[in-house]
Amino acid sequence: EEEEEDEPPAAVMKKPAGSVTDQQATMSPAREASTPKTPGSINKRPAAAMDEEEEKEQQEPQPQETPEEKLAREEEETTSARRKELKAVNVANLKEMALSKGLEAGKKDDMVESILKSEAKARKDARDHDVNVRSIVVAKKAEYEALNFETLRKTCAEAGIKGRIGKEAGVAELLRLWQEDDGIDKALAQMALEARQAELGAMDTEALLKLCEAKGTNPYVKE
């Protein structure tokens, strides 16, 4: 028998090495999860979303400053600026300024603080005066507005307001005449008198006697 020629072994077909993209596409989930991510691969929030959040925060209403907080802030700013001005004044002029306000002359720093307190009190007194004036005018206007038409017409006639006049115009005219007759100043004086009476009435007998002695007033005289 003729010997059969050995046939060459069949060539084994090898799968070509896949590209990096193919390897990533076929990577198992477990392996993918274990693969560390580079800083650039971490998901970042889009800039547009961040801008929207910042804009939303800016549009949110900010807590409003109360009138008391505003006044305290303005007073602090005024006092701070005024303190710098006064410290720049020489001692001689500072003494003159203190004496003109009825304050004692002394060390420069002491005079500065005394003047600051005096000016702060003057500003407070001015604010209180404005509040009192407004309350007095509002109360007087309400008093006239509470009158019925017949009484208002009679009051206008007694005040010298002639002719037929409506209620609103009559109230305005009476209020004008009352102000021209120093109605505000008289009401302020009465208010101050009542406040002083309440203050004295709250004092004990011993304190009142000392006050009378200091003012040279006979506490036993009835008027």
C-alpha positions as a Python dict, from the first residue, in 0.01 Angstrom:
ca = {
    (1, 'E'): (0, 0, 0),
    (2, 'E'): (107, 335, -81),
    (3, 'E'): (171, 539, 220),
    (4, 'E'): (-71, 818, 258),
    (5, 'E'): (93, 1150, 254),
    (6, 'D'): (61, 1331, 577),
    (7, 'E'): (-161, 1623, 536),
    (8, 'P'): (-43, 1938, 706),
    (9, 'P'): (-245, 2016, 1017),
    (10, 'A'): (-521, 2256, 963),
    (11, 'A'): (-425, 2605, 1056),
    (12, 'V'): (-590, 2719, 1374),
    (13, 'M'): (-781, 3040, 1314),
    (14, 'K'): (-695, 3295, 1581),
    (15, 'K'): (-926, 3571, 1670),
    (16, 'P'): (-751, 3895, 1607),
    (17, 'A'): (-691, 4100, 1910),
    (18, 'G'): (-978, 4339, 1947),
    (19, 'S'): (-929, 4709, 1950),
    (20, 'V'): (-944, 4911, 2267),
    (21, 'T'): (-1295, 5020, 2175),
    (22, 'D'): (-1409, 4660, 2133),
    (23, 'Q'): (-1257, 4564, 2466),
    (24, 'Q'): (-1436, 4845, 2641),
    (25, 'A'): (-1760, 4753, 2469),
    (26, 'T'): (-1736, 4386, 2578),
    (27, 'M'): (-1604, 4458, 2928),
    (28, 'S'): (-1815, 4289, 3191),
    (29, 'P'): (-2007, 4510, 3431),
    (30, 'A'): (-1806, 4379, 3727),
    (31, 'R'): (-1477, 4460, 3560),
    (32, 'E'): (-1605, 4797, 3450),
    (33, 'A'): (-1713, 4878, 3802),
    (34, 'S'): (-1370, 4782, 3935),
    (35, 'T'): (-1191, 4997, 3683),
    (36, 'P'): (-1081, 5322, 3847),
    (37, 'K'): (-1203, 5637, 3684),
    (38, 'T'): (-978, 5922, 3604),
    (39, 'P'): (-1067, 6267, 3738),
    (40, 'G'): (-1176, 6376, 3393),
    (41, 'S'): (-1421, 6088, 3367),
    (42, 'I'): (-1625, 6193, 3677),
    (43, 'N'): (-1965, 6323, 3583),
    (44, 'K'): (-1991, 6697, 3635),
    (45, 'R'): (-2303, 6908, 3669),
    (46, 'P'): (-2361, 7113, 3355),
    (47, 'A'): (-2265, 7476, 3383),
    (48, 'A'): (-2613, 7578, 3270),
    (49, 'A'): (-2769, 7402, 3571),
    (50, 'M'): (-2526, 7574, 3808),
    (51, 'D'): (-2610, 7912, 3655),
    (52, 'E'): (-2981, 7844, 3700),
    (53, 'E'): (-2932, 7758, 4067),
    (54, 'E'): (-2722, 8069, 4130),
    (55, 'E'): (-2980, 8285, 3957),
    (56, 'K'): (-3256, 8124, 4164),
    (57, 'E'): (-3065, 8198, 4486),
    (58, 'Q'): (-3022, 8560, 4382),
    (59, 'Q'): (-3394, 8591, 4307),
    (60, 'E'): (-3495, 8455, 4647),
    (61, 'P'): (-3618, 8739, 4873),
    (62, 'Q'): (-3355, 8851, 5120),
    (63, 'P'): (-3459, 8922, 5480),
    (64, 'Q'): (-3572, 9283, 5503),
    (65, 'E'): (-3422, 9522, 5756),
    (66, 'T'): (-3671, 9632, 6021),
    (67, 'P'): (-3711, 10005, 6094),
    (68, 'E'): (-3546, 9953, 6433),
    (69, 'E'): (-3250, 9772, 6276),
    (70, 'K'): (-3215, 10040, 6009),
    (71, 'L'): (-3219, 10317, 6270),
    (72, 'A'): (-2959, 10138, 6484),
    (73, 'R'): (-2733, 10085, 6184),
    (74, 'E'): (-2763, 10450, 6071),
    (75, 'E'): (-2694, 10575, 6424),
    (76, 'E'): (-2386, 10355, 6450),
    (77, 'E'): (-2257, 10479, 6114),
    (78, 'T'): (-2325, 10843, 6207),
    (79, 'T'): (-2155, 10809, 6547),
    (80, 'S'): (-1852, 10634, 6398),
    (81, 'A'): (-1802, 10903, 6133),
    (82, 'R'): (-1860, 11184, 6385),
    (83, 'R'): (-1609, 11032, 6629),
    (84, 'K'): (-1338, 11049, 6363),
    (85, 'E'): (-1424, 11415, 6296),
    (86, 'L'): (-1412, 11511, 6662),
    (87, 'K'): (-1082, 11334, 6723),
    (88, 'A'): (-930, 11546, 6448),
    (89, 'V'): (-1031, 11868, 6629),
    (90, 'N'): (-772, 12029, 6854),
    (91, 'V'): (-833, 12035, 7229),
    (92, 'A'): (-904, 12410, 7252),
    (93, 'N'): (-1183, 12399, 6992),
    (94, 'L'): (-1317, 12078, 7142),
    (95, 'K'): (-1345, 12245, 7484),
    (96, 'E'): (-1530, 12536, 7330),
    (97, 'M'): (-1767, 12297, 7155),
    (98, 'A'): (-1833, 12103, 7475),
    (99, 'L'): (-1905, 12418, 7677),
    (100, 'S'): (-2144, 12547, 7410),
    (101, 'K'): (-2348, 12228, 7457),
    (102, 'G'): (-2352, 12267, 7835),
    (103, 'L'): (-2096, 11991, 7886),
    (104, 'E'): (-1793, 11983, 8110),
    (105, 'A'): (-1446, 12036, 7965),
    (106, 'G'): (-1195, 11765, 8044),
    (107, 'K'): (-974, 11514, 7870),
    (108, 'K'): (-1004, 11501, 7493),
    (109, 'D'): (-1144, 11147, 7476),
    (110, 'D'): (-1396, 11223, 7750),
    (111, 'M'): (-1514, 11537, 7572),
    (112, 'V'): (-1548, 11348, 7245),
    (113, 'E'): (-1773, 11086, 7404),
    (114, 'S'): (-1976, 11350, 7588),
    (115, 'I'): (-2037, 11542, 7266),
    (116, 'L'): (-2132, 11221, 7083),
    (117, 'K'): (-2388, 11134, 7352),
    (118, 'S'): (-2527, 11487, 7348),
    (119, 'E'): (-2567, 11486, 6970),
    (120, 'A'): (-2725, 11139, 6973),
    (121, 'K'): (-2980, 11258, 7230),
    (122, 'A'): (-3056, 11565, 7017),
    (123, 'R'): (-3124, 11342, 6715),
    (124, 'K'): (-3353, 11120, 6924),
    (125, 'D'): (-3540, 11422, 7060),
    (126, 'A'): (-3591, 11547, 6704),
    (127, 'R'): (-3728, 11209, 6595),
    (128, 'D'): (-3960, 11196, 6895),
    (129, 'H'): (-4079, 11550, 6817),
    (130, 'D'): (-4167, 11454, 6460),
    (131, 'V'): (-4356, 11146, 6582),
    (132, 'N'): (-4551, 11355, 6832),
    (133, 'V'): (-4639, 11617, 6572),
    (134, 'R'): (-4771, 11355, 6333),
    (135, 'S'): (-4976, 11187, 6605),
    (136, 'I'): (-5124, 11523, 6715),
    (137, 'V'): (-5226, 11621, 6361),
    (138, 'V'): (-5373, 11277, 6289),
    (139, 'A'): (-5573, 11287, 6614),
    (140, 'K'): (-5707, 11637, 6544),
    (141, 'K'): (-5809, 11544, 6192),
    (142, 'A'): (-5987, 11234, 6322),
    (143, 'E'): (-6166, 11454, 6578),
    (144, 'Y'): (-6304, 11679, 6302),
    (145, 'E'): (-6391, 11386, 6078),
    (146, 'A'): (-6593, 11226, 6360),
    (147, 'L'): (-6834, 11524, 6366),
    (148, 'N'): (-7164, 11481, 6189),
    (149, 'F'): (-7232, 11718, 5904),
    (150, 'E'): (-7458, 11953, 6103),
    (151, 'T'): (-7206, 11988, 6387),
    (152, 'L'): (-6924, 12034, 6139),
    (153, 'R'): (-7117, 12307, 5958),
    (154, 'K'): (-7180, 12486, 6290),
    (155, 'T'): (-6810, 12453, 6388),
    (156, 'C'): (-6704, 12597, 6055),
    (157, 'A'): (-6940, 12893, 6098),
    (158, 'E'): (-6803, 12961, 6448),
    (159, 'A'): (-6450, 12954, 6306),
    (160, 'G'): (-6544, 13214, 6044),
    (161, 'I'): (-6569, 12974, 5752),
    (162, 'K'): (-6857, 13105, 5540),
    (163, 'G'): (-7056, 12961, 5256),
    (164, 'R'): (-7174, 12611, 5176),
    (165, 'I'): (-6885, 12367, 5210),
    (166, 'G'): (-6853, 11990, 5193),
    (167, 'K'): (-6740, 11776, 5483),
    (168, 'E'): (-6394, 11701, 5343),
    (169, 'A'): (-6327, 12065, 5260),
    (170, 'G'): (-6464, 12171, 5599),
    (171, 'V'): (-6231, 11934, 5784),
    (172, 'A'): (-5933, 12059, 5584),
    (173, 'E'): (-6019, 12424, 5650),
    (174, 'L'): (-6070, 12368, 6024),
    (175, 'L'): (-5739, 12183, 6042),
    (176, 'R'): (-5564, 12470, 5865),
    (177, 'L'): (-5706, 12731, 6102),
    (178, 'W'): (-5618, 12515, 6403),
    (179, 'Q'): (-5255, 12493, 6288),
    (180, 'E'): (-5239, 12868, 6225),
    (181, 'D'): (-5359, 12921, 6583),
    (182, 'D'): (-5051, 12732, 6713),
    (183, 'G'): (-5258, 12422, 6771),
    (184, 'I'): (-4958, 12193, 6732),
    (185, 'D'): (-4739, 12385, 6978),
    (186, 'K'): (-5019, 12401, 7233),
    (187, 'A'): (-5080, 12029, 7202),
    (188, 'L'): (-4707, 11957, 7239),
    (189, 'A'): (-4694, 12170, 7553),
    (190, 'Q'): (-4993, 11986, 7697),
    (191, 'M'): (-4833, 11654, 7611),
    (192, 'A'): (-4509, 11754, 7786),
    (193, 'L'): (-4705, 11872, 8091),
    (194, 'E'): (-4891, 11543, 8119),
    (195, 'A'): (-4569, 11343, 8077),
    (196, 'R'): (-4398, 11547, 8352),
    (197, 'Q'): (-4695, 11507, 8584),
    (198, 'A'): (-4686, 11131, 8532),
    (199, 'E'): (-4312, 11128, 8598),
    (200, 'L'): (-4345, 11325, 8922),
    (201, 'G'): (-4643, 11119, 9031),
    (202, 'A'): (-4436, 10803, 9002),
    (203, 'M'): (-4170, 10939, 9244),
    (204, 'D'): (-4183, 10859, 9614),
    (205, 'T'): (-4235, 11131, 9877),
    (206, 'E'): (-3872, 11147, 9984),
    (207, 'A'): (-3750, 11195, 9628),
    (208, 'L'): (-4010, 11466, 9570),
    (209, 'L'): (-3904, 11651, 9886),
    (210, 'K'): (-3540, 11644, 9776),
    (211, 'L'): (-3638, 11773, 9432),
    (212, 'C'): (-3839, 12058, 9584),
    (213, 'E'): (-3548, 12145, 9813),
    (214, 'A'): (-3306, 12148, 9521),
    (215, 'K'): (-3533, 12383, 9325),
    (216, 'G'): (-3616, 12601, 9624),
    (217, 'T'): (-3986, 12514, 9605),
    (218, 'N'): (-4212, 12487, 9908),
    (219, 'P'): (-4365, 12140, 9884),
    (220, 'Y'): (-4649, 12231, 10121),
    (221, 'V'): (-4789, 12523, 9921),
    (222, 'K'): (-5114, 12441, 9741),
    (223, 'E'): (-5180, 12623, 9419),
}
